[in-house]
Amino acid sequence: MKLNKSEKFSGVQGPLLTIVMDGVGLTAPGNGNAVEAAYTPTLDMLMSKYPMVKLKAHGTAVGLPSDDDMGNSEVGHNALGSGQVFAQGALLVSNSISSGKMFESDTWKDAVKNVKDNGSTMHFLGLFSDGNVHSNIEHLRSMVERAKADGVKKVRIHALLDGRDVGETTALDYIEPFEQFLAGLRDESFDCLIASGGGRMKITMDRYEADWSMVERGWHTHVLGDARMFGSAAEAVNTLREETHAIDQDLDPFVIAKDGAPVGTVEDGDTVIFYNFRGDRSLEISRSFEEGDSFDKFDRVRAPKVYYAGMLEYDGDLHIPSHYLVNPPEISNTLGEYLTDTGICQLAISETQKYGHVTYFWNGNKSGKFSEELEDYIEIPSDVIPFDQRPWMKCAEITDKLIEMLKSGKYKYLRCNYPNGDMVGHTGNYEATIISVEALDLQLARILPVIDELHGAIIITADHGNADEMYEIDKKTKAPKLSASGTPKAKTSHTLNAVPCIIYDNFTSDRYTVKADGAYGLSNVAATTVNLLGYEAPDMWDDSIIELK
């Protein structure tokens, strides 16, 4: 898989760096555009003086079902790192359900057989929305219906409230129709209830081992039934909102009880299906169920013997989980693999919150390195506090280490993710997100002179939008939606906006031209990268955005 040297261009003299400004999209001023509102002299200079094209970072351009689907960090980094567009989780699952293939799989059949043989319960646990980033509630509906058709007698739903990939206070918009759906299925032979829940940033859905206490709270809630009790999910949401004023993603855990006892603890002999299709926030809860006596991340109190399955295989190298319903996308011929086979030394760096994005997702959902000798991965530990309380996050520390590594002379290609725009953008705090973008701009100002000193170049881009649209927009009026108090309603989800791709090169830019804005997406960056390194792009990759002279 070695790359062929270009006959036209020997490549940049120094190192080539890719910077992913996570969550920094492009749109018109106003409507909560924290990127435009921030003081960003460096980014402004880059966009005005250096070649820039707009990249599509959502929908079909990153393998999602339709262009109404917002991009996300997983599919964005898959596309950046592979140079191709692969059908992604949401589309794979939807196709598998519509074709019936999921329900003909050995995993589904074994999951059903387990509860029928044991007279036990089938549990569905996952993100309870149609955000289509981590899960889709329509997939859950289909599985519950099929469970009844296949003779399952008892189903329990453990609902992780969203408020991040969908509106920040929309939980009841999903709970109330779903309760009606369950009521329509419920009869003397089929017992189906919502059993527990809580905000996705409060319980269960930690990632990259940033805060195992989230998973521990989720375990106590879903498995042990050890959380505050309510008569219904709607009662829980209404009460907790009134008491805490938290948005959905931050609501405290709860269990549904009848006659003073939880209605849906997880017991020996049960089946548990984690129905999220995205991997990063699915791994830790999967390990909690699957790892035996060696598990040491928290005291599980009891670990019931269950048949556990994920929607997909969340880690193809570690094979987590052991059972899954839909085969994940088989991403091959990635940038990292080609570079290592060509003998090019690489560095990947970010803080914990996005470390897996420039490693695992970038490498096609593979957790290991392609070469221990040629690759170094650096993780800067993230703070375990709400991101809007420290919106600069670890961007300065990332830059400190990145500059050190650049000056070491060891690496020809480096990639870096700054999480600020995305992670702070998800809080819905407009003012904090402005600060996060300004903090990022300071880091760009530190890096440019180092790259110039080394006669290198930078590709500056993003994986999707977020900070560029911090208010919910009314599609008819194009103005911000207002809350009950008359203030703009915060938007915590990603956007459908394009992202920038800037090429900063003060030494060899005369050797190529940047093509005019076209139908480019994130997958066009890989070919651009190898061209700038002095190589021809593999035929299966999408076209480069530069043309060599």
Coordinates of C-alpha atoms in Angstrom, one line a residue:
M1 CA 0.0 0.0 0.0
K2 CA 2.9 2.4 -0.6
L3 CA 2.2 5.7 -2.1
N4 CA 3.7 6.6 -5.5
K5 CA 5.9 9.7 -5.6
S6 CA 4.6 12.6 -7.6
E7 CA 6.5 13.5 -10.8
K8 CA 5.3 17.1 -10.5
F9 CA 5.9 18.1 -6.9
S10 CA 8.3 16.8 -4.3
G11 CA 6.2 18.0 -1.4
V12 CA 6.5 20.6 1.3
Q13 CA 10.0 20.9 2.7
G14 CA 9.0 20.9 6.4
P15 CA 6.2 19.1 8.3
L16 CA 2.6 19.1 7.1
L17 CA 0.0 19.6 9.9
T18 CA -3.7 19.1 9.8
I19 CA -5.7 21.1 12.3
V20 CA -9.3 20.1 13.0
M21 CA -11.2 23.0 14.6
D22 CA -14.0 20.7 15.9
G23 CA -17.4 22.2 15.6
V24 CA -16.4 25.4 13.7
G25 CA -18.7 25.8 10.7
L26 CA -19.4 28.6 8.2
T27 CA -22.6 30.6 8.0
A28 CA -23.9 34.2 7.9
P29 CA -23.4 36.5 10.9
G30 CA -26.2 36.7 13.5
N31 CA -28.5 34.0 14.8
G32 CA -26.0 33.0 17.5
N33 CA -23.0 32.6 15.2
A34 CA -20.3 32.4 17.9
V35 CA -17.6 31.9 15.3
E36 CA -18.4 35.2 13.7
A37 CA -19.0 37.0 17.0
A38 CA -15.7 36.0 18.5
Y39 CA -12.6 38.1 18.2
T40 CA -10.5 35.9 15.8
P41 CA -7.8 38.0 14.1
T42 CA -5.8 35.0 13.1
L43 CA -8.6 33.0 11.6
D44 CA -9.9 36.1 9.9
M45 CA -6.5 36.7 8.4
L46 CA -6.2 33.1 7.2
M47 CA -9.6 33.2 5.6
S48 CA -8.9 36.5 3.7
K49 CA -5.2 35.9 2.7
Y50 CA -4.9 32.2 2.0
P51 CA -6.8 29.8 -0.3
M52 CA -10.0 28.5 1.3
V53 CA -12.7 26.2 0.0
K54 CA -15.9 25.2 1.7
L55 CA -16.4 21.5 2.5
K56 CA -19.7 19.7 3.0
A57 CA -19.6 17.9 6.3
H58 CA -23.1 16.5 6.7
G59 CA -25.5 14.2 5.1
T60 CA -24.6 12.0 2.1
A61 CA -21.2 13.7 1.9
V62 CA -20.2 11.7 5.0
G63 CA -22.2 8.6 4.5
L64 CA -25.4 9.5 6.3
P65 CA -28.9 8.7 4.9
S66 CA -29.9 12.2 3.7
D67 CA -28.8 15.8 3.6
D68 CA -31.2 16.5 6.4
D69 CA -28.8 14.6 8.7
M70 CA -26.3 16.7 10.5
G71 CA -22.7 15.6 10.5
N72 CA -20.9 14.4 13.6
S73 CA -17.3 13.9 14.8
E74 CA -17.3 10.2 14.2
V75 CA -18.3 10.3 10.5
G76 CA -16.3 13.5 9.9
H77 CA -13.1 12.0 11.1
N78 CA -13.8 8.7 9.3
A79 CA -14.1 10.8 6.0
L80 CA -11.0 12.9 6.8
G81 CA -8.9 9.9 7.6
S82 CA -10.1 7.6 4.8
G83 CA -10.5 9.8 1.8
Q84 CA -13.7 8.1 0.9
V85 CA -17.4 8.1 1.9
F86 CA -18.7 4.9 3.5
A87 CA -22.3 4.2 4.5
Q88 CA -22.4 5.0 8.2
G89 CA -24.1 3.7 11.3
A90 CA -27.5 5.3 10.8
L91 CA -27.9 4.2 7.2
L92 CA -26.5 0.8 7.8
V93 CA -29.0 0.1 10.6
S94 CA -31.9 1.6 8.8
N95 CA -31.2 -0.6 5.7
S96 CA -30.7 -3.6 7.9
I97 CA -34.1 -3.1 9.6
S98 CA -36.0 -2.3 6.4
S99 CA -34.6 -5.3 4.7
G100 CA -35.3 -7.6 7.7
K101 CA -31.6 -8.6 7.7
M102 CA -31.2 -7.5 11.4
F103 CA -33.9 -9.8 12.6
E104 CA -32.5 -12.7 10.7
S105 CA -29.1 -12.3 12.3
D106 CA -27.9 -14.9 14.8
T107 CA -27.5 -12.1 17.4
W108 CA -31.1 -11.1 17.3
K109 CA -32.3 -14.7 17.2
D110 CA -30.1 -15.6 20.2
A111 CA -31.2 -12.5 22.1
V112 CA -34.8 -13.5 21.7
K113 CA -34.2 -17.2 22.4
N114 CA -32.4 -16.2 25.6
V115 CA -35.4 -14.4 27.1
K116 CA -37.9 -17.1 25.9
D117 CA -35.9 -19.9 27.3
N118 CA -35.4 -18.1 30.7
G119 CA -38.8 -16.5 30.9
S120 CA -36.9 -13.3 31.4
T121 CA -36.8 -9.6 30.2
M122 CA -35.5 -8.0 27.1
H123 CA -34.0 -4.6 27.9
F124 CA -33.3 -1.8 25.4
L125 CA -30.8 0.8 26.5
G126 CA -29.8 3.9 24.5
L127 CA -30.1 7.5 23.5
F128 CA -33.8 8.3 23.3
S129 CA -34.2 10.7 20.3
D130 CA -34.1 10.9 16.5
G131 CA -30.9 12.9 16.4
N132 CA -29.4 10.2 14.2
V133 CA -26.0 10.9 15.5
H134 CA -25.8 8.1 18.2
S135 CA -29.1 6.5 17.7
N136 CA -32.6 6.8 16.3
I137 CA -35.8 6.1 18.2
E138 CA -37.4 4.7 15.1
H139 CA -34.9 1.8 15.3
L140 CA -36.0 1.2 18.9
R141 CA -39.7 1.2 17.8
S142 CA -38.9 -1.4 15.2
M143 CA -37.1 -3.7 17.6
V144 CA -39.8 -3.5 20.2
E145 CA -42.5 -4.4 17.6
R146 CA -40.4 -7.3 16.4
A147 CA -39.7 -8.5 19.9
K148 CA -43.5 -8.8 20.5
A149 CA -43.9 -10.5 17.1
D150 CA -41.2 -13.0 18.0
G151 CA -42.9 -14.0 21.2
V152 CA -41.0 -11.9 23.8
K153 CA -43.2 -11.4 26.8
K154 CA -41.5 -8.6 28.7
V155 CA -39.6 -5.6 27.5
R156 CA -38.1 -2.7 29.4
I157 CA -36.7 0.6 28.0
H158 CA -33.9 2.5 29.6
A159 CA -34.0 6.0 28.0
L160 CA -31.0 8.3 27.9
L161 CA -32.4 11.8 27.3
D162 CA -30.7 13.7 24.6
G163 CA -31.0 17.6 24.5
R164 CA -27.7 17.7 22.5
D165 CA -28.3 16.3 19.0
V166 CA -31.9 17.6 19.2
G167 CA -33.5 20.5 21.0
E168 CA -32.2 21.0 24.6
T169 CA -35.7 20.5 26.2
T170 CA -37.4 18.1 23.8
A171 CA -37.5 15.0 26.0
L172 CA -41.2 14.9 26.4
D173 CA -41.6 15.2 22.6
Y174 CA -40.2 11.7 22.5
I175 CA -41.4 10.3 25.8
E176 CA -45.1 11.0 25.3
P177 CA -45.6 9.6 21.8
F178 CA -43.5 6.5 22.8
E179 CA -45.6 5.9 25.8
Q180 CA -48.6 5.9 23.5
F181 CA -46.8 3.5 21.2
L182 CA -46.1 1.1 24.1
A183 CA -49.7 1.4 25.3
G184 CA -50.8 0.3 21.8
L185 CA -48.6 -2.8 22.0
R186 CA -49.3 -3.7 25.6
D187 CA -51.7 -6.6 26.2
E188 CA -52.0 -9.7 28.5
S189 CA -49.2 -11.4 26.6
F190 CA -46.8 -8.4 26.2
D191 CA -45.6 -6.3 29.1
C192 CA -43.6 -3.2 27.9
L193 CA -42.6 -0.2 30.0
I194 CA -40.0 2.6 30.2
A195 CA -38.0 1.6 33.3
S196 CA -35.3 4.2 33.8
G197 CA -33.6 7.2 32.4
G198 CA -31.4 10.3 32.8
G199 CA -29.4 12.8 30.9
R200 CA -26.8 11.6 28.5
M201 CA -24.1 13.8 30.0
K202 CA -25.1 12.7 33.5
I203 CA -25.1 8.9 33.1
T204 CA -23.9 6.0 31.0
M205 CA -22.6 7.7 27.9
D206 CA -19.0 8.6 28.9
R207 CA -16.3 8.2 26.3
Y208 CA -12.5 7.8 26.2
E209 CA -12.6 6.9 29.9
A210 CA -12.9 10.6 30.7
D211 CA -15.4 10.1 33.6
W212 CA -16.2 6.5 34.6
S213 CA -18.5 7.9 37.4
M214 CA -21.0 8.6 34.6
V215 CA -21.1 4.9 33.7
E216 CA -21.3 4.0 37.4
R217 CA -24.4 6.2 37.9
G218 CA -25.9 4.6 34.8
W219 CA -25.2 1.1 36.1
H220 CA -26.9 1.9 39.4
T221 CA -29.9 3.4 37.5
H222 CA -30.5 0.8 34.7
V223 CA -29.2 -2.4 36.3
L224 CA -29.7 -2.0 40.0
G225 CA -32.7 0.4 40.0
D226 CA -30.9 2.6 42.4
A227 CA -32.0 6.1 41.7
R228 CA -34.8 8.5 42.6
M229 CA -38.2 6.9 41.9
F230 CA -41.1 8.3 39.9
G231 CA -44.4 7.0 38.6
S232 CA -43.6 7.7 35.0
A233 CA -40.8 9.1 32.8
A234 CA -42.8 12.2 32.1
E235 CA -43.3 12.9 35.8
A236 CA -39.5 12.4 36.3
V237 CA -38.6 14.9 33.5
N238 CA -41.2 17.5 34.6
T239 CA -40.1 17.3 38.3
L240 CA -36.4 17.3 37.7
R241 CA -36.7 20.3 35.3
E242 CA -38.6 22.3 37.8
E243 CA -36.2 21.5 40.6
T244 CA -32.9 21.8 38.8
H245 CA -33.6 23.9 35.7
A246 CA -31.3 21.5 33.9
I247 CA -31.6 20.9 30.2
D248 CA -32.3 17.3 29.1
Q249 CA -28.7 16.1 28.7
D250 CA -27.9 17.1 32.3
L251 CA -31.0 15.7 34.0
D252 CA -30.4 13.5 37.0
P253 CA -31.0 9.7 36.8
F254 CA -34.4 8.2 37.6
V255 CA -36.2 4.9 37.8
I256 CA -39.8 4.1 37.3
A257 CA -41.4 2.4 40.2
K258 CA -44.7 0.6 41.0
D259 CA -45.7 -0.2 44.5
G260 CA -42.4 1.1 45.7
A261 CA -40.2 -1.1 43.6
P262 CA -38.4 -0.5 40.3
V263 CA -40.2 -1.9 37.3
G264 CA -37.1 -2.9 35.3
T265 CA -33.9 -3.9 37.0
V266 CA -31.5 -6.2 35.1
E267 CA -31.4 -9.7 36.4
D268 CA -29.6 -13.0 35.6
G269 CA -30.9 -14.5 32.4
D270 CA -32.0 -11.2 30.8
T271 CA -31.1 -9.9 27.4
V272 CA -29.7 -6.3 27.2
I273 CA -29.4 -4.6 23.8
F274 CA -27.6 -1.3 23.6
Y275 CA -29.1 0.3 20.6
N276 CA -26.7 3.2 19.9
F277 CA -24.9 2.7 16.6
R278 CA -22.1 5.2 17.3
G279 CA -19.1 3.6 19.0
D280 CA -17.4 6.2 21.2
R281 CA -20.0 6.5 23.9
S282 CA -21.0 2.9 23.7
L283 CA -17.7 1.2 24.7
E284 CA -17.6 1.8 28.4
I285 CA -21.2 0.6 29.2
S286 CA -20.5 -2.4 27.0
R287 CA -17.4 -3.3 28.9
S288 CA -19.3 -2.9 32.2
F289 CA -21.7 -5.7 31.0
E290 CA -19.2 -7.9 29.3
E291 CA -16.0 -7.9 31.4
G292 CA -15.9 -10.5 34.1
D293 CA -14.2 -10.4 37.5
S294 CA -11.3 -8.4 36.1
F295 CA -13.5 -5.3 35.7
D296 CA -12.2 -2.6 38.1
K297 CA -13.5 0.7 36.9
F298 CA -16.2 0.9 39.6
D299 CA -18.0 -1.4 42.1
R300 CA -20.9 -2.9 40.1
V301 CA -22.4 -4.3 43.4
R302 CA -23.7 -7.2 41.3
A303 CA -23.0 -8.1 37.7
P304 CA -26.0 -10.1 36.3
K305 CA -25.3 -12.8 33.8
V306 CA -27.0 -11.5 30.7
Y307 CA -27.0 -11.9 26.9
Y308 CA -25.5 -8.5 25.9
A309 CA -25.5 -7.1 22.4
G310 CA -24.7 -3.8 20.7
M311 CA -26.3 -2.3 17.7
L312 CA -22.8 -2.5 16.0
E313 CA -19.4 -3.7 16.9
Y314 CA -18.1 -0.6 18.5
D315 CA -14.4 -1.5 18.4
G316 CA -13.2 -3.7 15.6
D317 CA -9.8 -4.4 17.1
L318 CA -10.9 -5.2 20.6
H319 CA -14.1 -6.8 19.4
I320 CA -16.4 -4.9 21.8
P321 CA -19.1 -6.1 22.2
S322 CA -19.0 -9.8 21.6
H323 CA -22.4 -9.8 19.9
Y324 CA -23.8 -7.1 17.6
L325 CA -26.9 -6.8 15.4
V326 CA -25.5 -5.0 12.3
N327 CA -22.0 -5.2 10.8
P328 CA -20.2 -1.9 11.0
P329 CA -18.8 -0.1 7.9
E330 CA -15.7 -1.8 6.7
I331 CA -13.4 1.2 6.2
S332 CA -10.2 0.3 4.4
N333 CA -7.3 2.0 2.5
T334 CA -7.0 4.8 5.1
L335 CA -4.6 7.7 5.0
G336 CA -2.8 6.6 8.1
E337 CA -2.2 3.1 6.7
Y338 CA -0.9 4.4 3.4
L339 CA 1.5 6.8 5.2
T340 CA 2.9 4.2 7.5
D341 CA 3.4 1.7 4.6
T342 CA 5.2 4.5 2.8
G343 CA 7.5 5.0 5.8
I344 CA 6.2 8.4 6.9
C345 CA 6.4 9.3 10.6
Q346 CA 3.2 10.6 12.0
L347 CA 1.8 12.2 15.2
A348 CA -1.8 12.4 16.4
I349 CA -2.7 14.7 19.3
S350 CA -5.8 16.0 21.2
E351 CA -7.2 16.1 24.6
T352 CA -9.2 13.2 26.0
Q353 CA -12.6 14.4 24.6
K354 CA -11.4 14.1 21.0
Y355 CA -8.3 11.9 21.3
G356 CA -10.2 8.9 19.8
H357 CA -11.3 11.0 16.9
V358 CA -7.8 11.6 15.6
T359 CA -6.8 8.0 16.3
Y360 CA -9.7 5.5 16.4
F361 CA -12.1 7.2 14.0
W362 CA -9.3 8.7 11.8
N363 CA -8.0 5.2 11.3
G364 CA -11.3 3.7 10.2
N365 CA -12.6 2.6 13.6
K366 CA -9.4 0.8 14.5
S367 CA -8.0 1.4 18.0
G368 CA -4.5 0.3 17.4
K369 CA -1.6 1.9 15.5
F370 CA -0.6 0.8 12.0
S371 CA 3.1 1.1 13.1
E372 CA 4.5 1.4 16.6
E373 CA 7.7 2.7 15.1
L374 CA 6.3 5.4 12.8
E375 CA 3.3 6.6 14.8
D376 CA 3.0 8.4 18.1
Y377 CA -0.4 9.3 19.8
I378 CA -0.6 11.9 22.5
E379 CA -3.6 12.4 24.8
I380 CA -3.8 15.5 27.0
P381 CA -6.2 14.6 29.9
S382 CA -9.4 16.7 29.8
D383 CA -10.9 18.4 32.8
V384 CA -13.9 16.7 34.3
I385 CA -16.0 19.8 34.7
P386 CA -18.8 21.4 32.6
F387 CA -17.1 22.8 29.5
D388 CA -18.8 26.1 29.7
Q389 CA -17.1 26.7 33.0
R390 CA -13.7 26.4 31.4
P391 CA -14.3 27.0 27.7
W392 CA -10.7 27.2 26.7
M393 CA -10.5 23.5 27.7
K394 CA -7.0 22.2 27.1
C395 CA -6.2 24.0 23.9
A396 CA -3.1 25.7 25.3
E397 CA -1.7 22.5 26.6
I398 CA -2.4 20.8 23.3
T399 CA -0.5 23.6 21.5
D400 CA 2.4 23.4 24.0
K401 CA 3.0 19.7 23.2
L402 CA 2.3 20.1 19.5
I403 CA 4.9 22.9 19.1
E404 CA 7.4 20.7 21.0
M405 CA 6.7 17.8 18.7
L406 CA 6.9 20.0 15.6
K407 CA 10.3 21.3 16.6
S408 CA 11.6 17.8 17.4
G409 CA 11.9 17.2 13.6
K410 CA 10.7 13.6 14.0
Y411 CA 7.3 13.9 12.2
K412 CA 6.6 14.6 8.6
Y413 CA 2.8 14.6 9.1
L414 CA 0.9 15.6 12.2
R415 CA -2.8 15.9 13.0
C416 CA -4.5 17.7 15.8
N417 CA -8.0 18.2 17.1
Y418 CA -9.1 21.3 19.1
P419 CA -12.4 20.3 20.8
N420 CA -13.5 23.8 22.0
G421 CA -16.0 24.8 19.4
D422 CA -17.9 21.5 19.6
M423 CA -17.8 20.6 23.3
V424 CA -18.6 24.1 24.5
G425 CA -21.1 24.6 21.7
H426 CA -23.0 21.5 23.0
T427 CA -23.6 23.3 26.3
G428 CA -25.8 25.9 24.6
N429 CA -23.9 28.7 26.3
Y430 CA -23.4 31.3 23.6
E431 CA -21.0 33.6 25.6
A432 CA -18.9 30.6 26.7
T433 CA -18.7 29.4 23.1
I434 CA -17.5 32.8 21.9
I435 CA -14.7 32.5 24.5
S436 CA -13.9 28.9 23.3
V437 CA -13.4 30.1 19.7
E438 CA -11.3 33.0 20.8
A439 CA -9.1 30.6 22.8
L440 CA -8.7 28.5 19.7
D441 CA -7.7 31.5 17.6
L442 CA -4.9 32.2 20.1
Q443 CA -3.5 28.8 19.5
L444 CA -3.5 29.3 15.7
A445 CA -1.5 32.4 16.2
R446 CA 1.1 30.4 18.2
I447 CA 1.4 27.7 15.6
L448 CA 1.8 29.7 12.4
P449 CA 5.3 31.1 13.1
V450 CA 6.5 27.7 14.1
I451 CA 5.3 26.2 10.8
D452 CA 7.0 29.1 9.0
E453 CA 10.2 28.5 10.9
L454 CA 10.2 24.9 9.8
H455 CA 9.2 25.7 6.2
G456 CA 6.1 23.6 6.6
A457 CA 2.4 23.9 5.7
I458 CA -1.0 23.5 7.4
I459 CA -4.4 22.3 6.4
I460 CA -6.9 24.0 8.7
T461 CA -10.4 22.5 8.6
A462 CA -13.3 21.2 10.8
D463 CA -15.3 18.1 11.0
H464 CA -18.8 19.7 11.2
G465 CA -20.5 22.8 12.4
N466 CA -21.8 23.7 15.9
A467 CA -20.5 26.9 17.3
D468 CA -21.6 28.7 14.2
E469 CA -25.3 28.4 15.1
M470 CA -26.0 28.6 18.8
Y471 CA -29.8 29.5 18.5
E472 CA -32.6 27.3 17.3
I473 CA -33.7 28.8 13.9
D474 CA -37.3 29.0 12.7
K475 CA -37.2 27.6 9.2
K476 CA -40.0 29.9 8.0
T477 CA -38.7 33.2 9.4
K478 CA -35.0 32.4 9.4
A479 CA -34.9 34.1 12.8
P480 CA -34.1 32.6 16.2
K481 CA -36.9 30.7 18.0
L482 CA -37.8 32.3 21.3
S483 CA -38.2 30.7 24.7
A484 CA -41.1 31.4 27.0
S485 CA -39.1 34.4 28.5
G486 CA -38.7 35.9 25.0
T487 CA -34.9 35.1 24.8
P488 CA -33.4 33.1 21.9
K489 CA -33.7 29.4 22.4
A490 CA -30.3 27.8 22.8
K491 CA -29.2 25.2 20.2
T492 CA -27.0 22.4 21.4
S493 CA -26.7 20.3 18.3
H494 CA -24.5 20.2 15.3
T495 CA -25.4 22.2 12.2
L496 CA -25.9 21.5 8.5
N497 CA -23.4 24.2 7.5
A498 CA -20.2 23.8 5.5
V499 CA -16.8 24.0 7.1
P500 CA -13.6 25.8 6.0
C501 CA -10.6 24.2 4.5
I502 CA -7.7 26.6 4.5
I503 CA -4.2 25.8 3.1
Y504 CA -1.5 27.8 4.8
D505 CA 1.7 27.5 2.8
N506 CA 4.2 30.3 2.5
F507 CA 6.9 28.3 0.7
T508 CA 5.5 26.0 -2.0
S509 CA 2.1 27.4 -2.9
D510 CA 3.4 28.4 -6.3
R511 CA 3.7 24.7 -7.2
Y512 CA 0.0 24.1 -7.2
T513 CA -3.4 25.8 -7.4
V514 CA -6.3 25.4 -5.1
K515 CA -9.4 24.5 -7.1
A516 CA -12.5 26.7 -7.1
D517 CA -15.2 25.9 -4.6
G518 CA -17.1 22.8 -5.8
A519 CA -18.9 19.8 -4.5
Y520 CA -16.1 19.1 -2.1
G521 CA -16.5 17.3 1.2
L522 CA -14.3 16.1 4.1
S523 CA -13.3 13.0 2.1
N524 CA -11.4 15.3 -0.3
V525 CA -8.8 16.2 2.4
A526 CA -6.9 13.0 2.4
A527 CA -5.9 13.2 -1.3
T528 CA -5.0 16.9 -0.7
T529 CA -2.7 15.8 2.2
V530 CA -0.7 13.2 0.2
N531 CA -0.4 15.6 -2.7
L532 CA 1.1 18.2 -0.4
L533 CA 3.5 15.6 0.9
G534 CA 4.7 14.9 -2.6
Y535 CA 2.7 11.8 -3.5
E536 CA 0.0 10.7 -5.8
A537 CA -3.4 9.9 -4.2
P538 CA -4.7 6.3 -4.4
D539 CA -7.3 5.8 -7.1
M540 CA -10.1 4.9 -4.7
W541 CA -9.9 8.2 -2.8
D542 CA -12.0 11.2 -3.6
D543 CA -10.3 14.0 -5.6
S544 CA -7.8 16.4 -4.1
I545 CA -8.7 20.1 -3.8
I546 CA -5.4 21.1 -5.2
E547 CA -4.0 20.7 -8.7
L548 CA -0.3 20.4 -9.2
K549 CA 1.3 22.5 -11.8

